[in-house]
Tab-separated table of C-alpha atoms in Angstrom:
chain	number	residue	atom	x	y	z
A	1	UNK	CA	0.000	0.000	0.000
A	2	UNK	CA	1.400	3.354	-0.955
A	3	UNK	CA	2.176	5.995	1.604
A	4	UNK	CA	-0.479	8.300	0.098
A	5	UNK	CA	-3.239	5.939	1.226
A	6	UNK	CA	-1.877	5.474	4.741
A	7	UNK	CA	-4.084	7.107	7.347
A	8	UNK	CA	-1.877	6.144	10.272
A	9	UNK	CA	1.591	7.530	10.928
A	10	UNK	CA	4.444	6.014	12.924
A	11	UNK	CA	3.450	8.319	15.774
A	12	UNK	CA	-0.108	6.955	15.690
A	13	UNK	CA	1.180	3.384	15.911
A	14	UNK	CA	3.481	4.227	18.836
A	15	UNK	CA	0.647	6.050	20.587
A	16	UNK	CA	-1.654	3.045	20.192
A	17	UNK	CA	1.079	0.708	21.485
A	18	UNK	CA	1.746	2.902	24.529
A	19	UNK	CA	-1.942	3.236	25.417
A	20	UNK	CA	-2.513	-0.524	25.191
A	21	UNK	CA	0.647	-1.391	27.159
A	22	UNK	CA	-0.311	1.097	29.881
A	23	UNK	CA	-3.823	-0.313	30.269
A	24	UNK	CA	-3.321	-3.985	29.264
A	25	UNK	CA	-4.051	-5.507	32.678
A	26	UNK	CA	-5.565	-2.528	34.509
A	27	UNK	CA	-9.120	-3.098	33.251
A	28	UNK	CA	-8.930	-6.897	32.994
A	29	UNK	CA	-12.305	-8.499	33.737
A	30	UNK	CA	-14.030	-11.881	33.526
A	31	UNK	CA	-16.450	-10.887	30.785
A	32	UNK	CA	-14.187	-9.842	27.926
A	33	UNK	CA	-10.739	-10.050	29.604
A	34	UNK	CA	-8.460	-7.539	27.802
A	35	UNK	CA	-11.198	-6.240	25.491
A	36	UNK	CA	-11.540	-2.816	27.200
A	37	UNK	CA	-7.752	-2.370	27.163
A	38	UNK	CA	-7.710	-3.078	23.419
A	39	UNK	CA	-10.380	-0.447	22.828
A	40	UNK	CA	-8.542	2.085	24.987
A	41	UNK	CA	-5.308	1.396	23.133
A	42	UNK	CA	-6.676	1.560	19.600
A	43	UNK	CA	-9.501	4.093	19.803
A	44	UNK	CA	-7.407	7.122	18.766
A	45	UNK	CA	-5.980	5.300	15.752
A	46	UNK	CA	-9.381	3.866	14.836
A	47	UNK	CA	-10.881	7.351	14.872
A	48	UNK	CA	-8.427	8.361	12.143
A	49	UNK	CA	-9.377	5.285	10.142
A	50	UNK	CA	-13.129	5.807	10.588
A	51	UNK	CA	-14.273	9.448	10.297
A	52	UNK	CA	-17.842	8.125	10.027
A	53	UNK	CA	-19.359	7.748	13.519
A	54	UNK	CA	-21.280	4.541	12.789
A	55	UNK	CA	-18.241	2.800	11.314
A	56	UNK	CA	-16.153	3.965	14.259
A	57	UNK	CA	-18.650	2.580	16.781
A	58	UNK	CA	-18.881	-0.708	14.884
A	59	UNK	CA	-15.108	-1.113	15.089
A	60	UNK	CA	-15.008	-0.255	18.807
A	61	UNK	CA	-17.787	-2.739	19.566
A	62	UNK	CA	-15.897	-5.380	17.611
A	63	UNK	CA	-12.759	-4.845	19.694
A	64	UNK	CA	-14.781	-4.934	22.917
A	65	UNK	CA	-15.277	-8.667	22.335
A	66	UNK	CA	-13.342	-11.287	24.266
A	67	UNK	CA	-9.580	-11.038	23.894
A	68	UNK	CA	-6.845	-12.516	26.043
A	69	UNK	CA	-3.226	-13.336	25.299
A	70	UNK	CA	0.237	-12.538	26.622
A	71	UNK	CA	0.413	-8.754	26.542
A	72	UNK	CA	3.685	-8.771	24.585
A	73	UNK	CA	2.191	-11.005	21.883
A	74	UNK	CA	-0.937	-8.853	21.783
A	75	UNK	CA	1.145	-6.024	20.309
A	76	UNK	CA	1.686	-8.090	17.162
A	77	UNK	CA	-2.010	-8.962	16.816
A	78	UNK	CA	-3.244	-5.435	17.468
A	79	UNK	CA	-0.752	-3.897	15.068
A	80	UNK	CA	-1.921	-6.306	12.355
A	81	UNK	CA	-5.566	-5.548	13.215
A	82	UNK	CA	-5.004	-1.826	12.672
A	83	UNK	CA	-3.391	-2.509	9.305
A	84	UNK	CA	-6.293	-4.712	8.201
A	85	UNK	CA	-8.882	-2.119	9.196
A	86	UNK	CA	-6.893	0.692	7.614
A	87	UNK	CA	-6.830	-1.232	4.339
A	88	UNK	CA	-10.406	-2.575	4.150
A	89	UNK	CA	-12.430	-0.624	6.740
A	90	UNK	CA	-15.584	-2.120	8.260
A	91	UNK	CA	-15.580	-4.951	5.712
A	92	UNK	CA	-12.553	-6.369	7.559
A	93	UNK	CA	-14.147	-6.499	11.029
A	94	UNK	CA	-15.053	-10.198	10.858
A	95	UNK	CA	-11.585	-11.051	9.576
A	96	UNK	CA	-9.983	-8.975	12.345
A	97	UNK	CA	-11.984	-10.701	15.090
A	98	UNK	CA	-11.383	-14.182	13.695
A	99	UNK	CA	-7.685	-13.402	13.252
A	100	UNK	CA	-7.371	-12.270	16.876
A	101	UNK	CA	-9.362	-15.240	18.193
A	102	UNK	CA	-7.410	-17.762	16.150
A	103	UNK	CA	-3.960	-16.417	16.984
A	104	UNK	CA	-4.262	-15.316	20.607
A	105	UNK	CA	-4.081	-18.905	21.940
A	106	UNK	CA	-0.968	-20.081	20.067
A	107	UNK	CA	0.849	-16.784	20.684
A	108	UNK	CA	-0.075	-16.905	24.384
A	109	UNK	CA	1.630	-20.297	24.632
A	110	UNK	CA	4.816	-18.873	23.148
A	111	UNK	CA	4.666	-15.636	25.142
A	112	UNK	CA	3.865	-17.263	28.491
A	113	UNK	CA	6.740	-19.717	28.113
A	114	UNK	CA	9.413	-17.265	26.966
A	115	UNK	CA	8.365	-14.056	28.698
A	116	UNK	CA	6.588	-15.032	31.906
A	117	UNK	CA	8.570	-18.185	32.720
A	118	UNK	CA	12.024	-18.447	31.142
A	119	UNK	CA	13.104	-14.798	31.080
A	120	UNK	CA	12.202	-13.781	34.669
A	121	UNK	CA	13.269	-17.158	36.086
A	122	UNK	CA	16.718	-17.174	34.497
A	123	UNK	CA	17.582	-13.486	34.589
A	124	UNK	CA	15.805	-12.865	37.889
A	125	UNK	CA	17.715	-15.711	39.534
A	126	UNK	CA	21.055	-14.396	38.245
A	127	UNK	CA	20.275	-10.849	39.413
A	128	UNK	CA	19.056	-12.060	42.815
A	129	UNK	CA	22.096	-14.293	43.360
A	130	UNK	CA	24.533	-11.511	42.475
A	131	UNK	CA	22.610	-9.182	44.785
A	132	UNK	CA	22.939	-11.627	47.672
A	133	UNK	CA	26.677	-11.660	47.016
A	134	UNK	CA	26.735	-7.864	47.278
A	135	UNK	CA	27.248	-7.340	43.540
A	136	UNK	CA	24.822	-4.798	42.014
A	137	UNK	CA	25.716	-5.780	38.429
A	138	UNK	CA	22.856	-8.270	38.183
A	139	UNK	CA	20.267	-5.677	39.235
A	140	UNK	CA	21.683	-3.162	36.729
A	141	UNK	CA	21.541	-5.735	33.926
A	142	UNK	CA	17.972	-6.624	34.932
A	143	UNK	CA	16.972	-2.946	34.790
A	144	UNK	CA	18.664	-2.365	31.420
A	145	UNK	CA	17.050	-5.469	29.939
A	146	UNK	CA	13.603	-4.323	31.020
A	147	UNK	CA	14.186	-0.895	29.476
A	148	UNK	CA	15.339	-2.581	26.269
A	149	UNK	CA	12.296	-4.851	26.163
A	150	UNK	CA	9.996	-1.883	26.770
A	151	UNK	CA	11.173	-0.322	23.501
A	152	UNK	CA	11.137	-3.743	21.820
A	153	UNK	CA	7.420	-4.008	22.573
A	154	UNK	CA	6.860	-0.877	20.490
A	155	UNK	CA	8.790	-2.610	17.707
A	156	UNK	CA	6.507	-5.652	17.986
A	157	UNK	CA	3.491	-3.409	17.361
A	158	UNK	CA	5.146	-2.083	14.185
A	159	UNK	CA	6.063	-5.624	13.098
A	160	UNK	CA	2.412	-6.606	13.481
A	161	UNK	CA	1.280	-3.534	11.554
A	162	UNK	CA	3.679	-4.166	8.663
A	163	UNK	CA	2.744	-7.851	8.594
A	164	UNK	CA	-0.933	-6.956	8.567
A	165	UNK	CA	-0.450	-4.739	5.528
A	166	UNK	CA	1.332	-7.537	3.695
A	167	UNK	CA	-1.357	-9.991	4.775
A	168	UNK	CA	-4.348	-8.089	3.429
A	169	UNK	CA	-2.454	-7.005	0.300
A	170	UNK	CA	-1.430	-10.572	-0.514
A	171	UNK	CA	-4.886	-12.022	0.179
A	172	UNK	CA	-6.839	-9.456	-1.824
A	173	UNK	CA	-10.063	-11.076	-3.021
A	174	UNK	CA	-9.292	-14.201	-0.979
A	175	UNK	CA	-9.950	-12.374	2.291
A	176	UNK	CA	-13.220	-14.280	2.800
A	177	UNK	CA	-11.314	-17.580	2.616
A	178	UNK	CA	-8.857	-16.299	5.211
A	179	UNK	CA	-11.762	-15.185	7.416
A	180	UNK	CA	-13.318	-18.645	7.336
A	181	UNK	CA	-9.973	-20.344	7.983
A	182	UNK	CA	-9.201	-18.069	10.928
A	183	UNK	CA	-12.690	-18.704	12.313
A	184	UNK	CA	-12.184	-22.469	12.126
A	185	UNK	CA	-8.810	-22.116	13.848
A	186	UNK	CA	-10.363	-20.027	16.609
A	187	UNK	CA	-13.167	-22.536	17.198
A	188	UNK	CA	-10.641	-25.375	17.258
A	189	UNK	CA	-8.493	-23.613	19.853
A	190	UNK	CA	-11.493	-22.808	22.061
A	191	UNK	CA	-12.889	-26.338	21.682
A	192	UNK	CA	-9.571	-27.908	22.671
A	193	UNK	CA	-9.527	-25.790	25.845
A	194	UNK	CA	-12.892	-27.092	27.084
A	195	UNK	CA	-11.775	-30.438	28.616
A	196	UNK	CA	-8.622	-28.935	30.131
A	197	UNK	CA	-10.209	-25.811	31.600
A	198	UNK	CA	-13.793	-26.809	32.456
A	199	UNK	CA	-13.966	-29.465	35.196
A	200	UNK	CA	-17.233	-31.207	36.077
A	201	UNK	CA	-17.403	-34.650	37.692
A	202	UNK	CA	-20.431	-36.558	38.989
A	203	UNK	CA	-19.811	-37.999	42.450
A	204	UNK	CA	-22.800	-40.350	42.519
A	205	UNK	CA	-22.217	-44.116	42.641
A	206	UNK	CA	-24.981	-46.565	41.726
A	207	UNK	CA	-25.118	-49.418	44.243
A	208	UNK	CA	-27.132	-52.612	44.232
A	209	UNK	CA	-26.084	-55.454	46.488
A	210	UNK	CA	-22.311	-55.802	46.232
A	211	UNK	CA	-22.188	-54.051	42.866
A	212	UNK	CA	-20.937	-50.468	42.716
A	213	UNK	CA	-21.046	-48.467	39.499
A	214	UNK	CA	-19.420	-44.995	39.502
A	215	UNK	CA	-21.571	-42.929	37.157
A	216	UNK	CA	-18.727	-40.643	36.085
A	217	UNK	CA	-16.010	-43.173	35.208
A	218	UNK	CA	-18.098	-46.181	34.191
A	219	UNK	CA	-20.950	-44.474	32.361
A	220	UNK	CA	-20.345	-40.857	31.331
A	221	UNK	CA	-16.646	-41.259	30.490
A	222	UNK	CA	-17.462	-44.387	28.482
A	223	UNK	CA	-19.953	-42.410	26.386
A	224	UNK	CA	-17.563	-39.501	25.784
A	225	UNK	CA	-14.696	-38.100	27.877
A	226	UNK	CA	-15.429	-34.555	29.076
A	227	UNK	CA	-19.093	-34.957	28.158
A	228	UNK	CA	-20.381	-32.803	31.025
A	229	UNK	CA	-17.863	-29.949	30.447
A	230	UNK	CA	-18.893	-29.912	26.768
A	231	UNK	CA	-22.606	-29.763	27.715
A	232	UNK	CA	-21.974	-27.020	30.285
A	233	UNK	CA	-19.981	-24.995	27.739
A	234	UNK	CA	-22.801	-25.378	25.204
A	235	UNK	CA	-25.415	-24.229	27.749
A	236	UNK	CA	-23.315	-21.191	28.742
A	237	UNK	CA	-22.783	-20.316	25.075
A	238	UNK	CA	-26.541	-20.456	24.455
A	239	UNK	CA	-27.217	-18.264	27.497
A	240	UNK	CA	-24.701	-15.674	26.309
A	241	UNK	CA	-26.083	-15.777	22.765
A	242	UNK	CA	-29.655	-15.329	24.018
A	243	UNK	CA	-28.576	-12.204	25.979
A	244	UNK	CA	-31.048	-13.125	28.717
A	245	UNK	CA	-28.237	-13.208	31.275
A	246	UNK	CA	-25.013	-11.255	31.540
A	247	UNK	CA	-21.685	-13.068	31.850
A	248	UNK	CA	-21.398	-12.027	35.505
A	249	UNK	CA	-24.868	-13.441	36.248
A	250	UNK	CA	-23.926	-16.710	34.543
A	251	UNK	CA	-20.711	-16.950	36.601
A	252	UNK	CA	-22.579	-16.496	39.885
A	253	UNK	CA	-25.278	-18.946	38.770
A	254	UNK	CA	-22.636	-21.597	38.041
A	255	UNK	CA	-20.964	-20.994	41.414
A	256	UNK	CA	-24.284	-21.297	43.237
A	257	UNK	CA	-25.283	-24.434	41.314
A	258	UNK	CA	-21.874	-26.016	41.960
A	259	UNK	CA	-22.121	-25.330	45.701
A	260	UNK	CA	-25.608	-26.855	45.940
A	261	UNK	CA	-24.784	-29.944	43.877
A	262	UNK	CA	-21.514	-30.458	45.723
A	263	UNK	CA	-23.259	-30.196	49.099
A	264	UNK	CA	-25.662	-33.005	48.135
A	265	UNK	CA	-22.850	-35.103	46.683
A	266	UNK	CA	-24.013	-34.897	43.086
A	267	UNK	CA	-20.749	-33.286	42.002
A	268	UNK	CA	-17.272	-34.075	43.286
A	269	UNK	CA	-13.787	-32.683	42.898
């Protein structure tokens, strides 16, 4: 895309990166996780992209949807999202959401491992050990590395933006195919998380004479492993889609139901 058609400048990209990084975890919530932080970070840049109020509101509402990944990795996704919207406007909103949903899981795995586990464990241990020995070098290195990585996070936003431009330019008329593929990837990632994240076990045991038959292991698990978590996820999805209950109401309803069923022994840990 030529520079004449660019609505966003390097300053706009840096501003969006700074706003998101500042707010990334400050407005984290159980309903849409980092969604509000994304909107806060991008809203100035999106206003330049969408001078029309209705288009602007449609984009903001789209970014208010569920989003959660390692904050460093989010810079890449959000930079690419801005590029896609700058290129194709409101027609790219579905592609942007599916792209974010499909990529936030895999990138979170990479980011959590490298950034939240390996880096602070290795470098933090070295700095702490040198500090215990009375050597301030480790603490100075730790400080300098964090300053370096702060600026590197701005670079990640620009990498995402440049990649997003190349992505939408290369796809062209095939954007709908990409949208469908990203949607399938997102559904696959979310579906794979269900049995590992949602836990629901029946504690009832059918007894007759000397025969004992655990309902969970000998009946439900034989039909399909993680059957109850899948059913619960489906019910919650339908409740959210119906808009008859808010996410917070659903959370409290599940907690209350779990307490009651656990008290009577229907559910177990």
